[in-house]
Structures are given as C-alpha cells and as structure tokens.
Short mmCIF file of C-alpha atoms in Angstrom, two decimals:
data_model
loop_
_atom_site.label_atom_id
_atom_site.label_comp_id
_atom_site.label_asym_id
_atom_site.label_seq_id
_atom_site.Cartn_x
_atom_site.Cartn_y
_atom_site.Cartn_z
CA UNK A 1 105.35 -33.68 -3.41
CA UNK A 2 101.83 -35.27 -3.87
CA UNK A 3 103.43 -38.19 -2.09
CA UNK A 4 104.67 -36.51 0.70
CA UNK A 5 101.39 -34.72 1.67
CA UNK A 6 99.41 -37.70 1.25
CA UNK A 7 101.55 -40.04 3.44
CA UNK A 8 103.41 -37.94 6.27
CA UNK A 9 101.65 -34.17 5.88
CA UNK A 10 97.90 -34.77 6.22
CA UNK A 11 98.09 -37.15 8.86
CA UNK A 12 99.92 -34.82 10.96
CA UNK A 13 97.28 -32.67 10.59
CA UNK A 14 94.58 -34.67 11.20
CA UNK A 15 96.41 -35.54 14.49
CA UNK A 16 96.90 -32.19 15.17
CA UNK A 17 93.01 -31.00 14.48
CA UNK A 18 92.21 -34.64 16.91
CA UNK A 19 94.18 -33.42 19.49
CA UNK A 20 93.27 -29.87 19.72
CA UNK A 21 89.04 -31.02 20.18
CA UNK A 22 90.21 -32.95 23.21
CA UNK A 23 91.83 -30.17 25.29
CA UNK A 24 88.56 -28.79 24.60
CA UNK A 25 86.92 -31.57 26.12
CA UNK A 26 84.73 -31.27 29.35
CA UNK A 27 86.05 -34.63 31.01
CA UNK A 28 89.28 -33.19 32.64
CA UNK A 29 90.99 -36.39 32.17
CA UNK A 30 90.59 -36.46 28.17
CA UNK A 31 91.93 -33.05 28.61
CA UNK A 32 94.94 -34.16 30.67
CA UNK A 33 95.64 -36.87 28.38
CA UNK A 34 95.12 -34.42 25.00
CA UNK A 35 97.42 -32.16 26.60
CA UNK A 36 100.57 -34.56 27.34
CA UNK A 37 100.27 -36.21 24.05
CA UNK A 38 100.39 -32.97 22.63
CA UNK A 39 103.86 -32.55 24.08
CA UNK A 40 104.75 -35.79 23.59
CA UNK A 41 103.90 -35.03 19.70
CA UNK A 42 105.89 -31.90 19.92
CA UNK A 43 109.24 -33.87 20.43
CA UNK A 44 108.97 -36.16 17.68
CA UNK A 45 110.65 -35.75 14.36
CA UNK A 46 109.70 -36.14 11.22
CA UNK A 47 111.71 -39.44 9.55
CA UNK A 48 110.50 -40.01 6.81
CA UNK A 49 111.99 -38.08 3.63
CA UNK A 50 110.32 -35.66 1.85
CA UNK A 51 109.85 -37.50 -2.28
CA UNK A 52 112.22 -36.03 -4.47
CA UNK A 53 114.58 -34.25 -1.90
CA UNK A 54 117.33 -35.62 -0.08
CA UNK A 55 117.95 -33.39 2.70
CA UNK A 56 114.98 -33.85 5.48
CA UNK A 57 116.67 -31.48 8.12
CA UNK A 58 114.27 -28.66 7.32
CA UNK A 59 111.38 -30.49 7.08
CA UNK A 60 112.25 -31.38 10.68
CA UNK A 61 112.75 -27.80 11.54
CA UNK A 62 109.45 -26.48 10.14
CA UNK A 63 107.42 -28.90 11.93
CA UNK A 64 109.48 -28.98 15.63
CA UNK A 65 109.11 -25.04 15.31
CA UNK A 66 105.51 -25.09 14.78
CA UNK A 67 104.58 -27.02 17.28
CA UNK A 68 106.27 -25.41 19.48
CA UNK A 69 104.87 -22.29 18.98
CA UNK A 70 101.59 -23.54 19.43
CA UNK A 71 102.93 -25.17 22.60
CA UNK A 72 104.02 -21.53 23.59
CA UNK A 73 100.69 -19.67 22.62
CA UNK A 74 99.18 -17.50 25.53
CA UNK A 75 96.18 -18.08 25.53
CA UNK A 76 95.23 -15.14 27.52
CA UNK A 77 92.51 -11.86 27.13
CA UNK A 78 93.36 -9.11 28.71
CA UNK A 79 90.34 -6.74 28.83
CA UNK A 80 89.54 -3.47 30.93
CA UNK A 81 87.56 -2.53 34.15
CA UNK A 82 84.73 -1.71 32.33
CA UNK A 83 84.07 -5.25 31.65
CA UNK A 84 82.66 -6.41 35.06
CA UNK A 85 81.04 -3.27 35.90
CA UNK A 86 78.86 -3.70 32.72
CA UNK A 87 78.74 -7.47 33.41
CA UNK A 88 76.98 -6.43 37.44
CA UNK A 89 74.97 -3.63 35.81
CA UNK A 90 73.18 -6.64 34.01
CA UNK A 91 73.15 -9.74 36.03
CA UNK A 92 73.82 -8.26 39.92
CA UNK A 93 70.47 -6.98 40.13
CA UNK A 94 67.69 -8.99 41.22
CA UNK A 95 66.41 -9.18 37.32
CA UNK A 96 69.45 -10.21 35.11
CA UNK A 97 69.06 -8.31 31.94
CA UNK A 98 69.65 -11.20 29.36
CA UNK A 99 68.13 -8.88 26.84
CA UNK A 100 70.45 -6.20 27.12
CA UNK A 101 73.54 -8.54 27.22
CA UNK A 102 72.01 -9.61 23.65
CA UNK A 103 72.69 -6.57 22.39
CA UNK A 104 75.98 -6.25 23.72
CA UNK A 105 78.31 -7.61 21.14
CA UNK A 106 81.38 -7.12 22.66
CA UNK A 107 80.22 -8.82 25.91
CA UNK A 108 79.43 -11.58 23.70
CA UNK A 109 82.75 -12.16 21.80
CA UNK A 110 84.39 -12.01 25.32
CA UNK A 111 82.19 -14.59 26.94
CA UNK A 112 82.70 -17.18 23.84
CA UNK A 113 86.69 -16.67 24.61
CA UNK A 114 86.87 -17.62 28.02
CA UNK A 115 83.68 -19.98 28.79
CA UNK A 116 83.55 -21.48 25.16
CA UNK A 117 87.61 -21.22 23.87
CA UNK A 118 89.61 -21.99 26.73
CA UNK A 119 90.98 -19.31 27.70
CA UNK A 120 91.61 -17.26 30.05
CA UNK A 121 90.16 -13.75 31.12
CA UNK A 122 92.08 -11.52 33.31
CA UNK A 123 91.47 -8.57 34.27
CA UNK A 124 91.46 -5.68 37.41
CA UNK A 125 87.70 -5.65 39.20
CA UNK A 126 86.38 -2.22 40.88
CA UNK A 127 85.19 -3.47 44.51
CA UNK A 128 84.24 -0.03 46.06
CA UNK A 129 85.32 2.54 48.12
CA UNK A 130 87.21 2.06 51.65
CA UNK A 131 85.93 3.55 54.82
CA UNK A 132 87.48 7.12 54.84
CA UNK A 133 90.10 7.96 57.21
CA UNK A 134 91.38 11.05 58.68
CA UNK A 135 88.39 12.71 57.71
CA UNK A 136 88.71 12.78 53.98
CA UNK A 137 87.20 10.56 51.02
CA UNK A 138 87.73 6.74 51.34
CA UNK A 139 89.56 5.41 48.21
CA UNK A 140 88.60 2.55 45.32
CA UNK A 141 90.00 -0.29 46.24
CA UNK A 142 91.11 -2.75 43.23
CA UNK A 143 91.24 -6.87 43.10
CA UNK A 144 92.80 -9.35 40.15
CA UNK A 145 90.48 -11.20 38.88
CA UNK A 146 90.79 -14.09 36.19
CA UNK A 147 88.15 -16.60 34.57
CA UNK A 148 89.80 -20.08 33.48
CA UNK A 149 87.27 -21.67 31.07
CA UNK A 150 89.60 -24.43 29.94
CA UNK A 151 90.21 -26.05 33.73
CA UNK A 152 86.75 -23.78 34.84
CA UNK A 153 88.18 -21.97 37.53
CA UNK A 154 86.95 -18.15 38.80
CA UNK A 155 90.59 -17.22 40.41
CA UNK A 156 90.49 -14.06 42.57
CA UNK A 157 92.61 -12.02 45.10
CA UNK A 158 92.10 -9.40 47.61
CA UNK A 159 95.35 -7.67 49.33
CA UNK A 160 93.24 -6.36 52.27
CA UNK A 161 92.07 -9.64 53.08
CA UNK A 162 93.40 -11.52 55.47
CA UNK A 163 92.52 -15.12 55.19
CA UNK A 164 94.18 -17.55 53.35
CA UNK A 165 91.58 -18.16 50.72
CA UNK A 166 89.44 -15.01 50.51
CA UNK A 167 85.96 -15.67 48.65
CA UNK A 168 84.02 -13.64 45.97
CA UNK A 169 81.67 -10.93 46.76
CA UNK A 170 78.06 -12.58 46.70
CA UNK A 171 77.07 -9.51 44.15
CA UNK A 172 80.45 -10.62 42.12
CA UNK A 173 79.83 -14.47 42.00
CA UNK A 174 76.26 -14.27 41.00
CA UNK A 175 77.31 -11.74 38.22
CA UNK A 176 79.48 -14.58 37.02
CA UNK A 177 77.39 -17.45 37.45
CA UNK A 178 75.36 -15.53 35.30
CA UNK A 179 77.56 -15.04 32.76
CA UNK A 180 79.04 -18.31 32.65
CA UNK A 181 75.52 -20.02 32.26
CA UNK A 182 74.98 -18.26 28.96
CA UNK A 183 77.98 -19.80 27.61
CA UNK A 184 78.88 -23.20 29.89
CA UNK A 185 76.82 -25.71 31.69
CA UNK A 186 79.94 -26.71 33.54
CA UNK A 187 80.59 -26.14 37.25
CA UNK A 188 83.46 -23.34 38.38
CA UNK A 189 85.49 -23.45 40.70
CA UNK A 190 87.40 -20.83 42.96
CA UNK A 191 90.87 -20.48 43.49
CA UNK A 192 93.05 -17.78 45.44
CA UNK A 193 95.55 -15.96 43.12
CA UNK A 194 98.83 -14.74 45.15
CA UNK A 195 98.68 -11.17 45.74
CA UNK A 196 101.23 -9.17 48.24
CA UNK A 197 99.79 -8.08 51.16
CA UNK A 198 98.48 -4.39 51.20
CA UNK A 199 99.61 -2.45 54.12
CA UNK A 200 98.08 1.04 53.26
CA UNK A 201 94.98 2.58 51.45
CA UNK A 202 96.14 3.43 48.03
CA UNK A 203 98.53 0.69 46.71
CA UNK A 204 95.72 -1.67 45.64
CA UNK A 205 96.00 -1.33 42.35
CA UNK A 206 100.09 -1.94 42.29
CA UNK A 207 99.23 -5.31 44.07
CA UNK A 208 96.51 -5.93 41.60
CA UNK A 209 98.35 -5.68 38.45
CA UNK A 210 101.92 -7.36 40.03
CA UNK A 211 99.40 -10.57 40.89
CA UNK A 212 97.79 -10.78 37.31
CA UNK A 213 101.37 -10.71 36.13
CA UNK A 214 102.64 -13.59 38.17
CA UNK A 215 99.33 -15.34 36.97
CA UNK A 216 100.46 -14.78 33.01
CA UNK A 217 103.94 -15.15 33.23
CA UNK A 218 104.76 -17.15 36.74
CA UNK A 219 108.76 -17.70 35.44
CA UNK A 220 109.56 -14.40 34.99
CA UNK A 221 107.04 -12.32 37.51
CA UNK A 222 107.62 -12.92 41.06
CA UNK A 223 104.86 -11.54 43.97
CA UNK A 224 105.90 -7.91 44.87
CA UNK A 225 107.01 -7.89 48.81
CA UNK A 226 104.61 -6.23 50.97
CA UNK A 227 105.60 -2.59 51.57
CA UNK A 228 106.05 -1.09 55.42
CA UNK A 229 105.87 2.50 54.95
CA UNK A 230 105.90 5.23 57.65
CA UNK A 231 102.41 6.61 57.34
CA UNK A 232 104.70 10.60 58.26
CA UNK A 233 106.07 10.07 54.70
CA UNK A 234 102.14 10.83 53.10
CA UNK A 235 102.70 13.91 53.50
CA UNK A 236 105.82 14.47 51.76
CA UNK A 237 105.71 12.98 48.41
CA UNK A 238 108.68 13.90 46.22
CA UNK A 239 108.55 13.89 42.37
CA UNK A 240 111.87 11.59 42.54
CA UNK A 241 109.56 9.02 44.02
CA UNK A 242 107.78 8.39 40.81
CA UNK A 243 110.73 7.68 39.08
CA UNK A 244 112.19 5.11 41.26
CA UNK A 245 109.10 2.89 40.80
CA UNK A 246 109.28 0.35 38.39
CA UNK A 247 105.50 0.73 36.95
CA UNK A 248 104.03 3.69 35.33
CA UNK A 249 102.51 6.41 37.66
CA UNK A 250 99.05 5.09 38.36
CA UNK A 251 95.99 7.12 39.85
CA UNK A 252 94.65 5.48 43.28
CA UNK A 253 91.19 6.25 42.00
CA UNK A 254 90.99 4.66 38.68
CA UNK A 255 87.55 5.67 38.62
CA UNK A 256 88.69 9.47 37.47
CA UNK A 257 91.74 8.24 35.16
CA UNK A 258 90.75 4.89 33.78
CA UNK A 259 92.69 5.50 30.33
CA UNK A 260 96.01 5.59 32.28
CA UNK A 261 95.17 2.64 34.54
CA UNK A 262 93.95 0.77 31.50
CA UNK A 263 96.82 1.19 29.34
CA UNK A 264 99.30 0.05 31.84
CA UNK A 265 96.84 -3.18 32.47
CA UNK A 266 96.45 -4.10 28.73
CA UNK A 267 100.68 -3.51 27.62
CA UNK A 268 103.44 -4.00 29.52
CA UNK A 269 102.28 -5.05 33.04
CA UNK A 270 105.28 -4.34 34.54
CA UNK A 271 106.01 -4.03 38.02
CA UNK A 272 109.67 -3.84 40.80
CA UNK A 273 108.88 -5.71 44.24
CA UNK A 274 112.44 -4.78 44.70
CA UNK A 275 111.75 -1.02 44.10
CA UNK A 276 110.87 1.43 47.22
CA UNK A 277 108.77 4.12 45.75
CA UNK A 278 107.38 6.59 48.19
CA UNK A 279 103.64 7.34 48.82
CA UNK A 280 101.88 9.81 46.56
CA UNK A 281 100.00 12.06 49.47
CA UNK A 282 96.04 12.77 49.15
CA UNK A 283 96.43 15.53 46.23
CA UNK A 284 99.99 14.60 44.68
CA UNK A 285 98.23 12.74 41.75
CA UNK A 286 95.85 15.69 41.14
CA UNK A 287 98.07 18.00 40.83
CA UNK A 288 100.18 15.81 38.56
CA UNK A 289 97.03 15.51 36.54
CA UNK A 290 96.29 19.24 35.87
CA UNK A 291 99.80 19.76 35.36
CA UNK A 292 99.89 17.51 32.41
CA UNK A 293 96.60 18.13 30.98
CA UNK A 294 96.32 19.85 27.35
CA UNK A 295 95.23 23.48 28.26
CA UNK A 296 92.54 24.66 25.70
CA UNK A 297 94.00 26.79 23.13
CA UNK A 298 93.83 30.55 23.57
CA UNK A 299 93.54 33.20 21.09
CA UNK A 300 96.22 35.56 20.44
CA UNK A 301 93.72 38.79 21.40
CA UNK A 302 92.91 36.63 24.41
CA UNK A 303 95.32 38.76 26.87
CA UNK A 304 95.06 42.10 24.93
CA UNK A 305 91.62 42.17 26.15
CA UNK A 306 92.62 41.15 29.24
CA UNK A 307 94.73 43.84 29.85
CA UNK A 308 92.13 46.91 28.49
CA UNK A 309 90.47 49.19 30.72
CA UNK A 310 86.92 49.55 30.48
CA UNK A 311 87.07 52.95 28.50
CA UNK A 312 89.37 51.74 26.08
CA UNK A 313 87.02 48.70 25.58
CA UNK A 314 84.53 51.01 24.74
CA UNK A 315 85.92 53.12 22.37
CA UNK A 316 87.38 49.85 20.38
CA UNK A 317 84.16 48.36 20.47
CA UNK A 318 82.60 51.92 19.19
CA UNK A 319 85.15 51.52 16.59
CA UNK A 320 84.26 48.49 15.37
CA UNK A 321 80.95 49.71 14.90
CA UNK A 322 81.61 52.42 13.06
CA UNK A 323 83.74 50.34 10.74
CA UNK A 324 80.84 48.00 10.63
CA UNK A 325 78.39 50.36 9.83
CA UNK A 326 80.61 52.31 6.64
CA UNK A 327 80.93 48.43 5.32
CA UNK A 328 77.00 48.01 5.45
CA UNK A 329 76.20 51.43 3.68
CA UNK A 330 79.00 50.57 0.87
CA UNK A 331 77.46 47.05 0.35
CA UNK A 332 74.20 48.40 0.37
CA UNK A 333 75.32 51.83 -2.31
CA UNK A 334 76.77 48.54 -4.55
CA UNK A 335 73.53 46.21 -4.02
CA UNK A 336 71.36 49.55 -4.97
CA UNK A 337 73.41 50.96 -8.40
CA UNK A 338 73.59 46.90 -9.08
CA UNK A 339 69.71 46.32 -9.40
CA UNK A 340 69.34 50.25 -10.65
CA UNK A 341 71.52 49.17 -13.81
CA UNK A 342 69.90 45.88 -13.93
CA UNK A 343 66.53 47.55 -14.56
CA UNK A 344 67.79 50.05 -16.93
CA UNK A 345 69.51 47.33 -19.57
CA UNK A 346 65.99 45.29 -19.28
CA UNK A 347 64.11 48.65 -20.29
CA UNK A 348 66.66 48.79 -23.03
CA UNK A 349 66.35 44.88 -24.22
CA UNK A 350 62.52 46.03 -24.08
CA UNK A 351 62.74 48.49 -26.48
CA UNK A 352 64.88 46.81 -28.81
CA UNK A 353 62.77 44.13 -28.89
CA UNK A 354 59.45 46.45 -29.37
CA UNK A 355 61.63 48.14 -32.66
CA UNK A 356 62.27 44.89 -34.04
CA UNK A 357 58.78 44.00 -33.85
CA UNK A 358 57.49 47.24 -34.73
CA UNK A 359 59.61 47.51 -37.81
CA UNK A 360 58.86 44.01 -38.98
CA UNK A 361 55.23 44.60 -39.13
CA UNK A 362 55.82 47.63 -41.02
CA UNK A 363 57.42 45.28 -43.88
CA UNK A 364 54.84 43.09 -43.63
CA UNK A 365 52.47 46.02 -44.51
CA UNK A 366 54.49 46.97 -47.13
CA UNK A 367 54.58 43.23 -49.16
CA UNK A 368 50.77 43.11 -48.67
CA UNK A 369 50.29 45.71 -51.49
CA UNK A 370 48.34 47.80 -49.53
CA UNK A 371 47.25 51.12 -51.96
CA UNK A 372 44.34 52.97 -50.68
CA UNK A 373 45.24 55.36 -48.45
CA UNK A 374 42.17 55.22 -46.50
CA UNK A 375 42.26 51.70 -46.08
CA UNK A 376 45.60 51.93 -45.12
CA UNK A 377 45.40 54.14 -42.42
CA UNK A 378 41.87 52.31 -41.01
CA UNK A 379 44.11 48.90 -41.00
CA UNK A 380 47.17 50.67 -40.14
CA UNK A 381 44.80 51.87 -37.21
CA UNK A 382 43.48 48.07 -36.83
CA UNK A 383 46.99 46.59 -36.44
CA UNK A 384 48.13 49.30 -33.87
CA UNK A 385 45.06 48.07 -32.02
CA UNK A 386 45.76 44.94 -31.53
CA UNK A 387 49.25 45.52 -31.22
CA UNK A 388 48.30 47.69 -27.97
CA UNK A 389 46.01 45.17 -26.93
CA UNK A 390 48.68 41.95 -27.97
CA UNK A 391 51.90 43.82 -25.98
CA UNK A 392 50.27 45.84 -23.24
CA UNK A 393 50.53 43.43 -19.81
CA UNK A 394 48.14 45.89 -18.29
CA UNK A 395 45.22 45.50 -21.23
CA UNK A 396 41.90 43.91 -19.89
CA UNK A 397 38.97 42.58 -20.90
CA UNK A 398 36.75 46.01 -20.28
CA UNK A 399 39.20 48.10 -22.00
CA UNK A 400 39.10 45.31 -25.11
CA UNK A 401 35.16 45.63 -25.17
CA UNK A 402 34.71 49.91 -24.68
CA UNK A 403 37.21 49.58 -28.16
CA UNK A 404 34.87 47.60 -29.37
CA UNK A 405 31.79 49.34 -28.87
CA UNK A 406 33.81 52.40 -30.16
CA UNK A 407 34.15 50.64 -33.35
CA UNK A 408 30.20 49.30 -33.97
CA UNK A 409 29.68 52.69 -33.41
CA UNK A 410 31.66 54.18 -36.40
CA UNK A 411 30.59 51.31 -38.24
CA UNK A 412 26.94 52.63 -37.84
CA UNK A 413 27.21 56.23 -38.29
CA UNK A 414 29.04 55.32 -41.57
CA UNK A 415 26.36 53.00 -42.81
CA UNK A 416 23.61 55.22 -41.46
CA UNK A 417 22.21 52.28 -39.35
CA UNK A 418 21.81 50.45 -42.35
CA UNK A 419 23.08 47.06 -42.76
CA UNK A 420 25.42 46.59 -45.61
CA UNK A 421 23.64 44.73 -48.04
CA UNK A 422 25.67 41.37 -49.46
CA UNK A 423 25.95 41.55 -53.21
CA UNK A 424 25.50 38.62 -55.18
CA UNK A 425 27.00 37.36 -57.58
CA UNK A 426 25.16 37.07 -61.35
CA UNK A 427 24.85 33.01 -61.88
CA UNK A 428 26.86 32.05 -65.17
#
C-alpha cells in the first residue's frame, strides 16, 4: 500500500494539482494547452498494479471516474437580479463606492468566483422600463447576462435589439469594469449570447432565461423560436394558456414578484420553444397574484360583528361593561378582606410577641430575689419605664427627658433637697 501511493498515487496528484494552476493561468495558450492535457490525462489508465493485489480493474475505475467528473464539473454561479442592481448602485455613479462594496461580503465572495476562480456568472440584468404603449405603463424589460473570468469574456444579449452584436449599456459596462478591476487586471472582452428574437413587450424575460440556458447546457437547450402572436389575442388570455407553456408562470414585471422570477432562474431553467402559450393581457398576472396570495387570518367574531346593527352593538358593548365592572369590584372586595386579615394576624404576632416578653421579664424579676415591697414596686415602676420607652416606636427624646425631670423631682422632695450623703466605710 505504502508502495503504491508513493510510486503511482502521489504523482497523479501532483499532476493533477500542476495542471489545475495552469487553466488558471492568464496566458490563454498555457490555458489551452492545461486544458487538452487534462483530457488527454483523463483517458489514460492506470497500468501499473496496485502492491499486494492482483486485480487492477478497480483501481482503473476509481481514477477514469474521477477524472471524469472533474472533466464534467459546471463551473457555473447562478445568482439573482439583485446582484447588478447593487453592483450599479455602487460603481454607475460618477463616485464608485469602493467603501461600501467593502462591506458587502456577499458581493465579495461573488466577485472572487468569477474574476479570480474561473468561472462563470450568469445571471438575468434589469435594463428599465419600455416606452408605454396604448396609453398604459411601459414594462421592465430583461437581458442575459454572463461574466467568463476563465477566457475573460462579459457575454450579453438583448431580444429587442436588432443588430447582430448588440453592445453593453455605457452605465452597465462601467459598472463592470469596475468590478472586474477589484478582482482582475486582465482585459474583457464582449461577446453576443444567442437570444430569440422578441416580437412583443412582455416576453423578455422567457427569452432571457431560454438564452442563459443554451449558454449552460448548449447540448440539451436549443434557442426558443421567435413567437408571432396576434396582438387581438392580449386581450383574451385563458387560464389553459399557462398550462401549455413549458416554464413556470412568470410576472412581466419582475420588479413586483422577484421571488417567483428568481426561483425559476436559480432551479430548473426550463423552457419549450416548441410550446405556443398565449399572451397574459395587462392585468391577467395581477389577478393571478391576489388570487393566490395568503389572505390574513380572520377571527371567528370577525363576521358576527359584521353582521350587528348599531343598537345591538351597543347593548353588547354595555354588557361587557357591566361584566367588567362586577369583576373589578370582586377583585377589589378580595384585594381589601386580603390586606384587612393581613393586618389583623400581624396585630396578633404583635401581641404574642409583647406576652412573651412581658412574661419573661416577670421571671427575671422573680430570680433576682427581689423582697421589699417598696423597692419592688419603684423598680417594678423603673422597668415598665424603660420598657415603654424600649418598645414604643412613637417614644422621643422630649418625652424621655419630661420622665426624667419627673423623676429628679421625686428624688428631691424625698431627700428634702438634700444630697444623700455617701457613707464610708470604717478602715480595718
């Protein structure tokens, strides 16, 4: 195994990885060159045996598979309308905005794929409107357009124009110039891409999309034939018209429905030249539009109110009210006898508390020893004191000091003004 990837694996590889920097190339020769050696690599096999198997067959497989398959890779990016209108907001004014194409990531990412990775950048460009006619609203009018940063080509089509190789818009090319030069100092070139021939004002975007087809998948996709249709007929569309054509049902102003036109652009791309489909009049898509658009959801009591008088209004509304109003006066009755028994069982934890206290300080008395009566009942007196003036919230200072003064005053009528005299104690 060791053997194998040594001698006959990684040298495929490295000629693989060799290749594959030289169709990136800017000469267009090395390119050339890269590219037919690469097909020329694709149909050899591999001879030599695999070390310690016998049967080579699927080696042989495995490697004519794979490089096919990278011989088949697409390498194509599909990307929506928006893409060039953000791309002229920024560089088709006189001042290109490089700053805000900085921030724009996504801009970015697709610029590196098709100026810097080869590929190839289709998508459907938004021209403007055409001149009205009949006295209505003139209609968008849609081109293919498809950047080629392997071969550096800008292809483009137009199926109102008549010339045989119709040029970009001046606003269009400088937008891409623009671009290009962030990514790619190399020159572009323009090709044509082959559209059908539009011979009415709304089927643009049919001709558009059929043409970036035949660009991705030329084999299979053939140019849709131009359409003659009798302009009495625009008038008159049918809903059996929409099913004959081969393509999904797409708006002719892309500009109010770009989700539809979008999704058909970035899937299946399909498209019928040999299909007939009538012409969608002026309002036929409109009206298809509203028909299949998600109505908001109504309520249930939507059309009962719909179908009430005014008087009956009333009175239900008076009703309600009423109902209203008995709910308020119940919540408020409950929010009332709530707080009313709230206060009552914190008066009662307030009094227990006061008889605990009260009765503990009583046997605290009692294991003192007091025995004279009178001093009892003067510190008995003492102690309810300063248990009025310890518990009362409402005790202040003034009140403290007029009990005071009450008490010097006792003390002197009972001592006759006299200070008591300290008694001394015989020395031993």
């Amino acid at each position: 195994m060791l053997l194998h990837v040594s001698h006959i694996h990684r040298p495929w590889v490295q000629n693989h990885d060799w290749l594959d920097k030289l169709q990136k190339c800017p000469d267009k020769e090395v390119r050339d060159e890269a590219q037919a050696t690469f097909q020329l690599l694709a149909k050899v096999q591999w001879t030599a045996p695999k070390s310690g198997f016998s049967d080579k067959l699927p080696i042989q497989s495995l490697a004519y598979t794979g490089n096919a398959l990278d011989e088949l890779d697409c390498d194509f990016v599909v990307v929506m309308t928006d893409v060039v209108e953000k791309l002229v907001t920024l560089f088709g004014g006189k001042n290109e905005d490089h700053d805000g194409y900085l921030k724009c990531k996504w801009l970015q990412s697709i610029g590196r794929q098709a100026f810097e990775d080869g590929k190839t950048m289709v998508t459907v460009t938004h021209l403007g409107k055409l001149p009205p006619q009949r006295g209505g609203t003139g209609l968008d009018h849609w081109v293919p357009l498809a950047i080629n940063g392997l071969d550096c080509i800008f292809f483009y089509g137009d199926s109102l124009c008549r010339k045989e190789t119709p040029t970009l818009p001046p606003t269009l090319l400088k937008t891409l110039n623009a671009w290009k030069g962030i990514h790619s100092s190399h020159a572009f070139s323009q090709k044509v891409i082959p559209i059908s021939p539009q011979d009415d004002d709304f089927s643009c975007g049919p001709c558009a999309i059929n043409a970036i087809e035949h660009l991705v998948r030329p084999e299979t996709a053939a140019i849709a034939e131009p359409r003659y249709i009798d302009s009495q007929n625009i008038a008159e569309p049918t809903s059996d018209d929409y099913d004959e054509c081969g393509i999904d049902i797409i708006d002719h102003d892309p500009g109010t429905s770009s989700v539809d036109f979008g999704i058909v652009l970035d899937t299946e791309l399909t498209y019928q030249a040999d299909s007939s489909p009538g012409t969608p009049g002026p309002n036929a898509l409109q009206s298809f539009a509203l028909e299949h658009t998600p109505k908001p959801d109504r309520h249930s009591l939507d059309d009962f109110l719909v179908l009430m008088t005014k008087e009956e209004l009333t009175a239900a509304t008076k009703h309600e009210f009423e109902i209203l109003a008995v709910r308020t006066e119940k919540r408020e009755e409950k929010a009332n006898k709530e707080e009313h028994e709230k206060k009552l069982q914190k008066r009662e934890m307030g009094r227990i508390r006061q008889q605990k206290f009260r009765d503990r300080r009583q046997t605290q008395r009692i294991e003192s020893g007091w025995t004279d009566q009178q001093g009892k009942k003067q510190k008995l007196r003492d102690y309810d004191d300063d248990d009025e003036e310890n518990d009362l919230a409402e005790a202040s200072r003034p009140h403290r000091l007029l009990k005071q003064d009450i008490r010097d005053q006792k003390r002197n009528e009972h001592t006759h003004g006299r200070k008591p005299t300290k008694i001394q104690k015989p020395a031993q």
